[in-house]
Short mmCIF file of C-alpha atoms (C1' of nucleotides) in Angstrom, two decimals:
data_model
loop_
_atom_site.label_atom_id
_atom_site.label_comp_id
_atom_site.label_asym_id
_atom_site.label_seq_id
_atom_site.Cartn_x
_atom_site.Cartn_y
_atom_site.Cartn_z
CA MET A 21 66.38 273.91 157.47
CA CYS A 22 70.06 274.59 157.48
CA ILE A 23 71.20 271.04 157.04
CA ALA A 24 74.76 270.07 156.60
CA GLY A 25 75.30 271.59 153.20
CA GLY A 26 75.78 274.44 155.60
CA ARG A 27 75.86 278.08 154.77
CA ILE A 28 78.21 280.51 156.39
CA GLN A 29 75.81 281.97 158.84
CA GLU A 30 78.18 284.58 160.08
CA LEU A 31 77.80 286.22 156.72
CA ARG A 32 74.15 286.83 157.36
CA GLY A 33 73.07 290.12 158.73
CA THR A 34 70.48 288.56 161.01
CA GLY A 35 70.86 288.75 164.73
CA ARG A 36 73.26 291.61 164.57
CA LEU A 37 74.05 293.52 167.67
CA THR A 38 72.25 296.80 167.73
CA THR A 39 74.14 299.84 168.78
CA GLY A 40 71.45 300.52 171.30
CA VAL A 41 72.81 297.67 173.34
CA MET A 42 76.18 299.27 173.63
CA THR A 43 76.98 301.57 176.42
CA PRO A 44 76.92 305.10 175.03
CA ALA A 45 80.61 305.54 175.71
CA SER A 46 81.78 302.82 173.29
CA PRO A 47 84.09 304.51 170.82
CA THR A 48 83.57 304.02 167.10
CA ASN A 49 86.66 303.33 165.02
CA GLU A 50 87.07 303.51 161.29
CA VAL A 51 89.39 301.35 159.27
CA ARG A 52 90.12 301.63 155.56
CA ALA A 53 90.07 298.71 153.18
CA HIS A 54 93.20 296.53 153.32
CA GLU A 55 94.26 297.84 156.70
CA HIS A 56 94.65 295.40 159.55
CA LEU A 57 92.66 295.60 162.77
CA PHE A 58 95.09 293.21 164.43
CA PHE A 59 97.54 290.43 163.70
CA GLU A 60 97.90 286.91 164.93
CA GLY A 61 99.98 287.04 168.08
CA ASP A 62 99.07 290.61 169.01
CA ALA A 63 97.99 291.20 172.57
CA ARG A 64 94.22 291.10 172.74
CA ASP A 65 93.41 294.23 174.63
CA HIS A 66 90.08 294.80 172.88
CA ILE A 67 87.34 292.88 171.25
CA TYR A 68 85.50 294.52 168.38
CA ILE A 69 81.98 294.63 167.05
CA VAL A 70 81.68 295.33 163.34
CA GLU A 71 79.11 297.97 162.51
CA SER A 72 79.51 298.19 158.75
CA GLY A 73 81.83 296.87 156.06
CA TRP A 74 83.59 293.56 155.70
CA VAL A 75 86.68 292.01 157.26
CA LYS A 76 88.45 288.70 156.76
CA LEU A 77 89.92 286.61 159.56
CA TYR A 78 92.84 284.39 158.66
CA ARG A 79 95.73 282.34 159.93
CA THR A 80 99.12 281.92 158.34
CA LEU A 81 101.19 278.72 158.39
CA ILE A 82 104.94 278.99 158.53
CA ASP A 83 105.27 277.87 154.93
CA GLY A 84 103.28 280.93 153.91
CA GLN A 85 100.00 279.14 153.24
CA ARG A 86 97.06 281.11 154.50
CA GLN A 87 93.60 280.00 155.53
CA ILE A 88 90.74 282.44 155.83
CA VAL A 89 88.68 281.19 158.75
CA GLY A 90 85.81 283.59 158.25
CA PHE A 91 84.42 286.71 156.71
CA ALA A 92 82.57 289.04 159.02
CA ASN A 93 80.26 292.00 158.50
CA GLY A 94 77.85 294.07 160.55
CA GLY A 95 77.04 292.50 163.90
CA SER A 96 79.99 290.15 164.17
CA VAL A 97 82.13 290.08 167.27
CA LEU A 98 85.87 289.79 166.69
CA GLY A 99 88.52 288.52 169.04
CA VAL A 100 86.44 286.35 171.34
CA GLU A 101 88.29 283.18 170.42
CA ALA A 102 91.46 284.63 171.88
CA ASP A 103 92.48 284.52 175.50
CA THR A 104 95.45 286.85 175.85
CA LEU A 105 96.79 286.84 172.28
CA HIS A 106 94.87 287.08 169.04
CA LEU A 107 94.75 283.76 167.23
CA ASN A 108 93.79 285.27 163.88
CA SER A 109 94.84 288.21 161.81
CA CYS A 110 92.02 290.52 160.83
CA GLU A 111 92.07 292.66 157.71
CA ALA A 112 89.40 294.98 156.38
CA ILE A 113 88.39 294.10 152.83
CA THR A 114 86.15 297.15 152.54
CA ASP A 115 86.07 300.33 154.57
CA VAL A 116 84.87 299.36 158.02
CA THR A 117 83.37 301.00 161.06
CA MET A 118 83.36 299.17 164.35
CA ARG A 119 83.16 299.57 168.09
CA SER A 120 85.81 298.34 170.46
CA ILE A 121 85.40 296.99 173.96
CA PRO A 122 88.41 296.89 176.28
CA ALA A 123 89.32 293.37 177.27
CA SER A 124 89.30 294.48 180.87
CA ARG A 125 85.57 295.07 180.64
CA LEU A 126 85.04 291.44 179.68
CA ASN A 127 85.73 290.31 183.20
CA GLY A 128 82.48 290.57 184.98
CA ILE A 129 80.65 291.61 181.85
CA CYS A 130 77.71 289.40 182.79
CA ARG A 131 77.16 291.45 185.88
CA SER A 132 78.01 294.83 184.45
CA ASP A 133 76.20 294.57 181.14
CA PRO A 134 74.12 291.39 180.95
CA ALA A 135 72.28 292.47 177.83
CA LEU A 136 75.51 292.91 175.92
CA ALA A 137 76.91 289.69 177.37
CA GLU A 138 73.97 287.65 176.13
CA GLN A 139 74.18 289.21 172.70
CA VAL A 140 77.86 288.34 172.55
CA LEU A 141 77.07 284.82 173.70
CA ARG A 142 74.51 284.37 170.95
CA GLN A 143 76.83 285.86 168.38
CA ILE A 144 79.73 283.56 169.29
CA GLY A 145 77.42 280.59 169.12
CA ARG A 146 76.45 281.69 165.62
CA GLN A 147 80.06 282.07 164.61
CA LEU A 148 80.86 278.63 166.00
CA GLY A 149 78.05 277.15 163.95
CA ALA A 150 79.32 278.97 160.89
CA ALA A 151 82.84 277.68 161.43
CA GLN A 152 81.50 274.16 161.73
CA ALA A 153 79.49 274.55 158.56
CA GLN A 154 82.63 275.74 156.83
CA LEU A 155 84.49 272.71 158.16
CA ALA A 156 81.90 270.50 156.52
CA THR A 157 82.23 272.41 153.27
CA ILE A 158 86.01 272.38 153.17
CA GLY A 159 86.40 268.86 154.44
CA ALA A 160 83.72 266.97 152.61
CA GLN A 161 82.95 268.76 149.34
CA SER A 162 84.53 268.99 145.89
CA ALA A 163 85.78 272.24 144.40
CA GLU A 164 82.54 272.59 142.44
CA GLN A 165 80.40 272.01 145.51
CA LYS A 166 82.48 274.40 147.59
CA LEU A 167 82.03 277.16 145.08
CA ALA A 168 78.30 276.57 144.74
CA THR A 169 77.92 276.68 148.52
CA PHE A 170 79.94 279.85 148.69
CA LEU A 171 78.02 281.67 145.98
CA LEU A 172 74.68 280.76 147.53
CA THR A 173 75.83 282.03 150.88
CA ILE A 174 76.82 285.38 149.50
CA ALA A 175 73.65 285.54 147.45
CA ASP A 176 71.44 284.82 150.46
CA LEU A 177 73.28 287.54 152.27
CA CYS A 178 72.23 290.08 149.70
CA GLU A 179 68.73 288.81 149.01
CA GLU A 180 67.54 291.89 150.80
CA SER A 181 68.42 293.71 147.59
CA LEU A 182 67.62 292.70 144.01
CA ASP A 183 66.95 288.99 143.79
CA ARG A 184 69.73 286.75 142.53
CA GLU A 185 72.16 289.57 141.98
CA PHE A 186 74.93 290.54 144.34
CA ASP A 187 78.47 291.79 144.87
CA LEU A 188 81.40 289.57 145.72
CA PRO A 189 83.27 291.77 148.17
CA MET A 190 86.51 289.74 147.95
CA ARG A 191 88.98 288.76 145.24
CA ARG A 192 89.51 285.34 143.72
CA GLY A 193 92.47 284.66 145.95
CA ASP A 194 90.41 285.32 149.07
CA MET A 195 87.71 282.97 147.90
CA ALA A 196 90.37 280.35 147.27
CA GLU A 197 91.95 280.77 150.69
CA PHE A 198 88.54 280.54 152.28
CA LEU A 199 87.54 277.39 150.42
CA GLY A 200 90.85 275.59 150.66
CA LEU A 201 91.50 275.80 146.91
CA ARG A 202 93.96 277.53 144.59
CA LEU A 203 92.87 280.70 142.90
CA GLU A 204 93.31 279.10 139.48
CA THR A 205 90.79 276.46 140.48
CA VAL A 206 88.32 279.11 141.64
CA SER A 207 88.79 280.98 138.41
CA ARG A 208 88.30 277.87 136.29
CA LYS A 209 85.15 276.83 138.12
CA MET A 210 83.71 280.32 137.94
CA THR A 211 84.11 280.41 134.18
CA GLU A 212 82.76 276.88 133.97
CA PHE A 213 79.67 277.86 135.96
CA GLN A 214 79.20 280.75 133.60
CA ARG A 215 79.76 278.65 130.49
CA ARG A 216 77.11 276.21 131.70
CA GLY A 217 74.68 279.07 132.16
CA TRP A 218 74.39 278.73 135.90
CA ILE A 219 75.67 282.20 136.71
CA LYS A 220 76.44 285.45 134.90
CA LEU A 221 79.36 287.60 135.91
CA THR A 222 78.50 291.14 134.93
CA SER A 223 81.88 292.21 136.27
CA LEU A 224 84.67 290.54 138.22
CA TYR A 225 82.97 291.44 141.46
CA HIS A 226 79.32 291.31 140.55
CA CYS A 227 77.38 288.11 139.99
CA ARG A 228 73.87 287.04 139.02
CA LEU A 229 72.41 283.60 139.66
CA LEU A 230 70.68 282.18 136.58
CA GLN A 231 70.12 278.61 137.76
CA ARG A 232 69.88 278.78 141.49
CA HIS A 233 68.41 275.29 141.80
CA VAL A 234 71.45 273.75 140.12
CA LEU A 235 73.76 275.45 142.58
CA GLU A 236 71.57 274.36 145.46
CA HIS A 237 71.67 270.80 144.26
CA LEU A 238 75.44 270.96 144.07
CA ALA A 239 75.80 272.60 147.46
CA GLN A 240 73.83 269.81 149.07
CA GLY A 241 76.15 267.19 147.69
CA GLY A 242 74.53 266.41 144.35
CA GLU A 243 76.22 265.68 141.04
CA ALA A 244 76.64 268.25 138.32
CA ASP A 245 75.57 266.01 135.44
CA GLY A 246 72.18 264.79 136.59
CA ALA A 247 69.63 264.70 133.76
CA GLN A 248 66.94 266.33 135.87
CA MET A 249 68.65 269.68 135.73
CA LEU A 250 69.10 269.87 132.01
CA GLN A 251 65.41 270.51 131.49
CA THR A 252 65.93 274.17 132.09
CA GLY A 253 69.27 274.37 130.36
CA MET B 14 102.54 280.42 170.86
CA CYS B 15 99.74 278.56 169.22
CA ILE B 16 100.38 279.77 165.72
CA ALA B 17 98.54 278.57 162.74
CA GLY B 18 99.76 275.02 162.68
CA GLY B 19 96.95 274.99 165.17
CA ARG B 20 96.10 272.30 167.60
CA ILE B 21 92.59 271.34 168.49
CA GLN B 22 92.33 273.19 171.70
CA GLU B 23 88.96 271.83 172.56
CA LEU B 24 90.67 268.52 173.08
CA ARG B 25 92.69 269.92 175.91
CA GLY B 26 91.50 269.45 179.44
CA THR B 27 92.55 272.94 180.45
CA GLY B 28 90.00 275.48 181.47
CA ARG B 29 87.33 272.93 182.06
CA LEU B 30 84.22 273.89 183.88
CA THR B 31 84.34 272.69 187.44
CA THR B 32 81.29 271.11 188.90
CA GLY B 33 81.45 273.62 191.69
CA VAL B 34 80.23 276.23 189.24
CA MET B 35 77.09 274.32 188.52
CA THR B 36 74.03 274.77 190.58
CA PRO B 37 73.72 271.74 192.84
CA ALA B 38 70.51 270.71 191.15
CA SER B 39 72.08 270.04 187.71
CA PRO B 40 71.32 266.43 186.91
CA THR B 41 74.11 264.11 185.80
CA ASN B 42 73.38 261.86 182.84
CA GLU B 43 75.28 258.83 181.68
CA VAL B 44 75.57 257.73 178.07
CA ARG B 45 77.19 254.56 176.79
CA ALA B 46 79.69 254.46 173.97
CA HIS B 47 78.11 254.68 170.49
CA GLU B 48 74.86 256.10 171.80
CA HIS B 49 73.71 259.49 170.55
CA LEU B 50 73.14 262.46 172.83
CA PHE B 51 71.23 264.21 170.06
CA PHE B 52 70.86 264.37 166.30
CA GLU B 53 71.12 267.16 163.79
CA GLY B 54 67.67 268.71 163.55
CA ASP B 55 66.52 267.70 167.02
CA ALA B 56 64.94 270.41 169.12
CA ARG B 57 67.56 271.92 171.36
CA ASP B 58 65.91 271.82 174.73
CA HIS B 59 69.16 271.38 176.67
CA ILE B 60 72.79 272.21 176.41
CA TYR B 61 75.26 269.78 177.93
CA ILE B 62 78.55 269.95 179.75
CA VAL B 63 80.75 266.89 179.39
CA GLU B 64 82.19 265.67 182.68
CA SER B 65 84.08 262.60 181.52
CA GLY B 66 84.50 260.53 178.38
CA TRP B 67 84.62 261.53 174.73
CA VAL B 68 82.00 262.50 172.17
CA LYS B 69 82.20 263.37 168.51
CA LEU B 70 80.17 266.14 166.86
CA TYR B 71 79.40 265.70 163.19
CA ARG B 72 77.27 266.81 160.27
CA THR B 73 75.93 264.69 157.46
CA LEU B 74 75.52 265.80 153.85
CA ILE B 75 72.65 264.44 151.85
CA ASP B 76 74.97 262.26 149.79
CA GLY B 77 75.96 260.46 152.97
CA GLN B 78 79.33 262.15 153.42
CA ARG B 79 80.02 263.01 157.01
CA GLN B 80 82.26 265.61 158.55
CA ILE B 81 83.28 265.44 162.18
CA VAL B 82 83.44 269.05 163.33
CA GLY B 83 84.95 268.31 166.71
CA PHE B 84 85.80 265.87 169.43
CA ALA B 85 84.92 266.92 172.96
CA ASN B 86 85.85 265.65 176.38
CA GLY B 87 85.63 266.87 179.97
CA GLY B 88 84.76 270.55 180.23
CA SER B 89 83.28 271.04 176.78
CA VAL B 90 79.89 272.64 176.34
CA LEU B 91 77.66 271.07 173.70
CA GLY B 92 74.78 272.61 171.82
CA VAL B 93 75.65 276.27 172.11
CA GLU B 94 75.98 276.75 168.37
CA ALA B 95 72.31 275.90 167.96
CA ASP B 96 69.44 278.29 168.29
CA THR B 97 66.30 276.21 168.33
CA LEU B 98 67.48 273.08 166.50
CA HIS B 99 70.73 271.19 166.92
CA LEU B 100 73.06 271.77 163.99
CA ASN B 101 75.25 268.76 164.76
CA SER B 102 74.72 265.17 165.72
CA CYS B 103 76.54 264.13 168.87
CA GLU B 104 77.63 260.58 169.53
CA ALA B 105 79.55 259.19 172.50
CA ILE B 106 82.71 257.40 171.44
CA THR B 107 83.42 256.25 174.99
CA ASP B 108 81.14 255.98 177.98
CA VAL B 109 80.28 259.53 178.96
CA THR B 110 78.94 261.39 181.95
CA MET B 111 77.60 264.88 181.53
CA ARG B 112 75.35 267.52 183.01
CA SER B 113 72.46 269.07 181.18
CA ILE B 114 71.11 272.58 181.41
CA PRO B 115 67.58 273.32 180.18
CA ALA B 116 67.56 275.73 177.29
CA SER B 117 65.02 277.80 179.15
CA ARG B 118 67.63 278.61 181.76
CA LEU B 119 69.85 280.14 179.09
CA ASN B 120 67.62 283.17 178.84
CA GLY B 121 68.80 285.49 181.50
CA ILE B 122 71.63 283.20 182.48
CA CYS B 123 73.92 286.18 182.85
CA ARG B 124 71.75 287.53 185.60
CA SER B 125 70.82 284.25 187.23
CA ASP B 126 74.21 282.57 187.18
CA PRO B 127 76.91 284.97 186.01
CA ALA B 128 79.75 282.68 187.03
CA LEU B 129 78.43 279.86 184.87
CA ALA B 130 77.69 282.26 182.04
CA GLU B 131 81.24 283.53 181.93
CA GLN B 132 82.64 280.03 182.02
CA VAL B 133 80.38 279.10 179.11
CA LEU B 134 81.49 282.22 177.27
CA ARG B 135 85.14 281.32 177.70
CA GLN B 136 84.50 277.74 176.70
CA ILE B 137 82.68 278.70 173.50
CA GLY B 138 85.49 281.05 172.63
CA ARG B 139 87.90 278.18 173.03
CA GLN B 140 85.77 275.95 170.83
CA LEU B 141 85.57 278.65 168.19
CA GLY B 142 89.35 278.95 168.21
CA ALA B 143 89.63 275.19 167.93
CA ALA B 144 87.24 275.10 164.99
CA GLN B 145 89.26 277.81 163.25
CA ALA B 146 92.47 275.91 163.86
CA GLN B 147 90.85 272.85 162.37
CA LEU B 148 89.77 274.91 159.36
CA ALA B 149 93.40 275.83 158.80
CA THR B 150 94.44 272.21 159.11
CA ILE B 151 91.80 270.84 156.78
CA GLY B 152 91.97 273.63 154.27
CA ALA B 153 95.68 274.28 153.96
CA GLN B 154 97.57 271.09 154.83
CA SER B 155 98.44 267.85 153.07
CA ALA B 156 97.33 264.46 154.32
CA GLU B 157 100.69 263.95 155.98
CA GLN B 158 100.58 267.30 157.72
CA LYS B 159 97.00 266.77 158.83
CA LEU B 160 97.85 263.48 160.45
CA ALA B 161 100.95 264.88 162.17
CA THR B 162 98.90 267.76 163.56
CA PHE B 163 96.23 265.39 164.75
CA LEU B 164 98.61 263.00 166.49
CA LEU B 165 100.39 265.84 168.28
CA THR B 166 97.08 267.20 169.47
CA ILE B 167 96.04 263.93 170.99
CA ALA B 168 99.50 263.42 172.43
CA ASP B 169 99.51 266.83 174.09
CA LEU B 170 96.16 266.00 175.54
CA CYS B 171 97.57 263.00 177.33
CA GLU B 172 100.93 264.43 178.30
CA GLU B 173 99.65 264.45 181.82
CA SER B 174 100.31 260.72 181.79
CA LEU B 175 103.38 258.88 180.45
CA ASP B 176 105.26 261.07 178.04
CA ARG B 177 104.82 260.46 174.31
CA GLU B 178 102.44 257.57 174.79
CA PHE B 179 98.70 257.82 174.51
CA ASP B 180 95.42 256.26 173.44
CA LEU B 181 93.59 257.13 170.25
CA PRO B 182 89.99 257.04 171.47
CA MET B 183 88.54 256.90 167.94
CA ARG B 184 88.74 254.57 164.94
CA ARG B 185 90.47 255.21 161.65
CA GLY B 186 87.24 256.22 159.99
CA ASP B 187 86.59 258.89 162.61
CA MET B 188 90.05 260.31 162.15
CA ALA B 189 89.44 260.38 158.42
CA GLU B 190 86.10 262.14 158.74
CA PHE B 191 87.67 264.66 161.08
CA LEU B 192 90.61 265.41 158.81
CA GLY B 193 88.72 265.44 155.54
CA LEU B 194 90.45 262.32 154.24
CA ARG B 195 89.49 258.74 153.36
CA LEU B 196 90.17 256.09 155.91
CA GLU B 197 92.48 254.29 153.50
CA THR B 198 94.63 257.41 153.33
CA VAL B 199 94.77 257.64 157.12
CA SER B 200 95.71 253.98 157.32
CA ARG B 201 98.44 254.35 154.70
CA LYS B 202 99.96 257.39 156.34
CA MET B 203 99.87 255.78 159.77
CA THR B 204 101.84 252.78 158.53
CA GLU B 205 104.16 255.10 156.66
CA PHE B 206 104.83 257.14 159.82
CA GLN B 207 105.57 253.89 161.59
CA ARG B 208 107.79 252.56 158.82
CA ARG B 209 109.80 255.77 158.95
CA GLY B 210 110.26 255.36 162.66
CA TRP B 211 108.31 258.44 163.66
CA ILE B 212 105.70 256.62 165.70
CA LYS B 213 105.11 253.16 167.12
CA LEU B 214 101.65 251.66 167.25
CA THR B 215 101.61 249.23 170.14
CA SER B 216 98.02 248.43 169.27
CA LEU B 217 95.44 249.83 166.87
CA TYR B 218 94.39 252.34 169.49
CA HIS B 219 97.60 253.02 171.35
CA CYS B 220 100.44 255.10 169.98
CA ARG B 221 103.90 256.22 171.05
CA LEU B 222 105.77 259.15 169.54
CA LEU B 223 109.36 258.28 168.65
CA GLN B 224 110.29 261.40 166.67
CA ARG B 225 108.14 264.17 168.00
CA HIS B 226 110.24 266.89 166.36
CA VAL B 227 109.62 265.44 162.92
CA LEU B 228 105.87 265.50 163.48
CA GLU B 229 106.10 269.04 164.80
CA HIS B 230 108.00 270.10 161.73
CA LEU B 231 105.36 268.56 159.53
CA ALA B 232 102.48 270.03 161.50
CA GLN B 233 103.90 273.51 161.04
CA GLY B 234 103.97 273.11 157.32
CA GLY B 235 107.42 271.63 156.77
CA GLU B 236 108.47 268.99 154.26
CA ALA B 237 108.95 265.36 155.18
CA ASP B 238 112.25 264.85 153.37
CA GLY B 239 114.40 267.60 154.82
CA ALA B 240 117.96 266.46 155.56
CA GLN B 241 118.02 268.15 158.93
CA MET B 242 115.71 265.60 160.42
CA LEU B 243 117.54 262.52 159.29
CA GLN B 244 120.30 263.11 161.81
CA THR B 245 118.30 261.32 164.45
CA GLY B 246 116.90 258.69 162.16
"C1'" DC C 9 105.51 303.43 127.54
"C1'" DG C 10 106.45 300.05 130.82
"C1'" DC C 11 105.21 297.92 134.76
"C1'" DG C 12 102.53 295.58 138.28
"C1'" DC C 13 98.39 293.58 139.80
"C1'" DG C 14 94.57 290.64 139.35
"C1'" DG C 15 92.63 287.37 136.59
"C1'" DT C 16 92.29 283.70 132.92
"C1'" DT C 17 93.86 279.77 130.39
"C1'" DG C 18 96.69 275.74 129.12
"C1'" DA C 19 99.69 271.57 129.88
"C1'" DT C 20 101.45 268.55 132.97
"C1'" DC C 21 101.76 266.04 137.24
"C1'" DA C 22 101.03 264.01 141.66
"C1'" DA C 23 98.26 263.55 145.76
"C1'" DC C 24 94.53 261.54 147.01
"C1'" DC C 25 90.34 258.91 145.94
"C1'" DT C 26 88.10 254.69 144.36
"C1'" DC C 27 87.36 250.05 144.14
"C1'" DA C 28 88.74 245.73 145.27
"C1'" DA C 29 91.12 242.06 147.52
"C1'" DC C 30 92.80 240.52 151.56
"C1'" DC C 31 94.05 240.01 156.67
"C1'" DC C 32 93.01 239.38 161.39
"C1'" DG C 33 90.44 238.74 165.66
"C1'" DC C 34 86.20 237.59 167.43
"C1'" DG C 35 81.69 235.80 168.31
"C1'" DT C 36 78.28 232.44 166.85
"C1'" DG C 37 76.43 228.34 165.71
"C1'" DG C 38 76.55 223.82 163.59
"C1'" DC D 27 86.24 222.00 167.29
"C1'" DC D 28 85.91 224.24 163.19
"C1'" DA D 29 83.44 226.91 159.65
"C1'" DC D 30 81.52 231.08 158.91
"C1'" DG D 31 80.53 235.85 158.76
"C1'" DC D 32 81.41 240.33 160.27
"C1'" DG D 33 83.74 244.60 161.57
"C1'" DG D 34 87.75 247.09 161.40
"C1'" DG D 35 91.96 247.60 159.24
"C1'" DT D 36 95.63 247.16 155.60
"C1'" DT D 37 97.35 246.90 150.98
"C1'" DG D 38 97.40 247.28 145.91
"C1'" DA D 39 96.26 249.06 141.09
"C1'" DG D 40 94.44 252.51 138.54
"C1'" DG D 41 91.79 256.80 137.80
"C1'" DT D 42 90.50 261.82 138.75
"C1'" DT D 43 90.67 266.02 140.82
"C1'" DG D 44 92.86 269.80 141.73
"C1'" DA D 45 97.78 271.64 142.30
"C1'" DT D 46 101.65 273.40 139.84
"C1'" DC D 47 104.08 276.11 136.61
"C1'" DA D 48 103.98 279.11 132.99
"C1'" DA D 49 102.15 282.10 129.49
"C1'" DC D 50 99.12 285.58 128.57
"C1'" DC D 51 95.34 289.29 128.90
"C1'" DG D 52 93.40 293.79 130.42
"C1'" DC D 53 93.69 297.56 133.06
"C1'" DG D 54 95.35 301.45 135.80
"C1'" DC D 55 99.07 304.21 136.89
"C1'" DG D 56 103.56 306.39 137.49
#
DNA sequence: CGCGCGGTTGATCAACCTCAACCCGCGTGG
DNA sequence: CCACGCGGGTTGAGGTTGATCAACCGCGCG
């Protein structure tokens, strides 16, 4: 099913942690768009579970280059990769609500709250798989293929709503930093996709898939100029 | 400490699961170099814990491109990213011994074996951090920087033994597929590193670091031609 | 109005890929 | 013993992709 053309599974809403699992006392925090939940190097005194909204996780190299290592929405667990210090920075890209769990409660969590522990375990496994899929995308695909993969992922995410139409919750620069490209390249490819009739951008942040099969072919490693896809052009 | 120039922490031997944690009944399997433990798409009826030796985890795109998503040695847990089917193929690159845990025992593992469960939790967190570090390397660094990062990672791994001297347990092609490069590029950069006096290859699979600080500078995003590093040349 | 931010577009360039030849060590078999 | 092929690696020439640098657009806002 999900072969190596891999989608970013952490973007999916499936398997999310239900609030019912949480102990009633877990506090709910709210964070506004563009605020940071934590920075790389901060002490990790909590882990967080996103309830609604979107955040981006990223790392910064000393030369200023950034790499977004994941986007996360409802159900995702943040901060589990860290031991004592956060390894990523985390910034809300929309308004966000989340629950926080003190790091101290992680010790012995299996005994104290086995249901939560197993949910967390499953969720980390999912995130690991997503990170690996993203490795395959960044490491082995062309700019065109990366963008096709990315758009399909976001589209799948929103297929609960109107088919083939969805919001892109991040800017061009975020997409570029996620895919290991420059924002100019993302911009060029987006317009190219549109010019070829594969997608339609109704606004900068809203997209409609016109030729989903072409994108799927690309995302799985196919060429853009195959004759078999011109039949519908 | 480990800022974004990120090393592949899963390569480190630290934090490995001790056999004492395992229930005595866990069977030990042996696998010879170049044999597969499992393939992408196989049913995941076990997870595995590596005891000794090295394996590579990889995904294959339909056009034949491969991406190695991680190398694993003693202490690593394999198969946790999967739900019902393995998402990666896993091949031994040296002779390997490992223990297997039936997938059925994962349900309720927190109750039945909380010590093991928490070790697995920590280990997956580590692997997730490693995958994210690798994302930053692949997505945001040049070929030169990627190779410097990679060599330092392997070197750190072996710093238990003779300082600055270590084995590369994989071939050029594996390094390339891990770093998102072509093997010709890896080969070229390796000889270039050697020509510049940064490393010395005593054999194809044995390396000695002569100018560790130069590699560190590169790995953190620095330039190769800075004057400040020629003082020791 | 002027400015800044985010995005688009164009021209140029270099890093890396591609394809091909070649080297070397090794095992095999005539 | 040598010829041969093979796997893994290195090296070279040339092409392409995507980065770089710069100009420009549209919009919102002080």
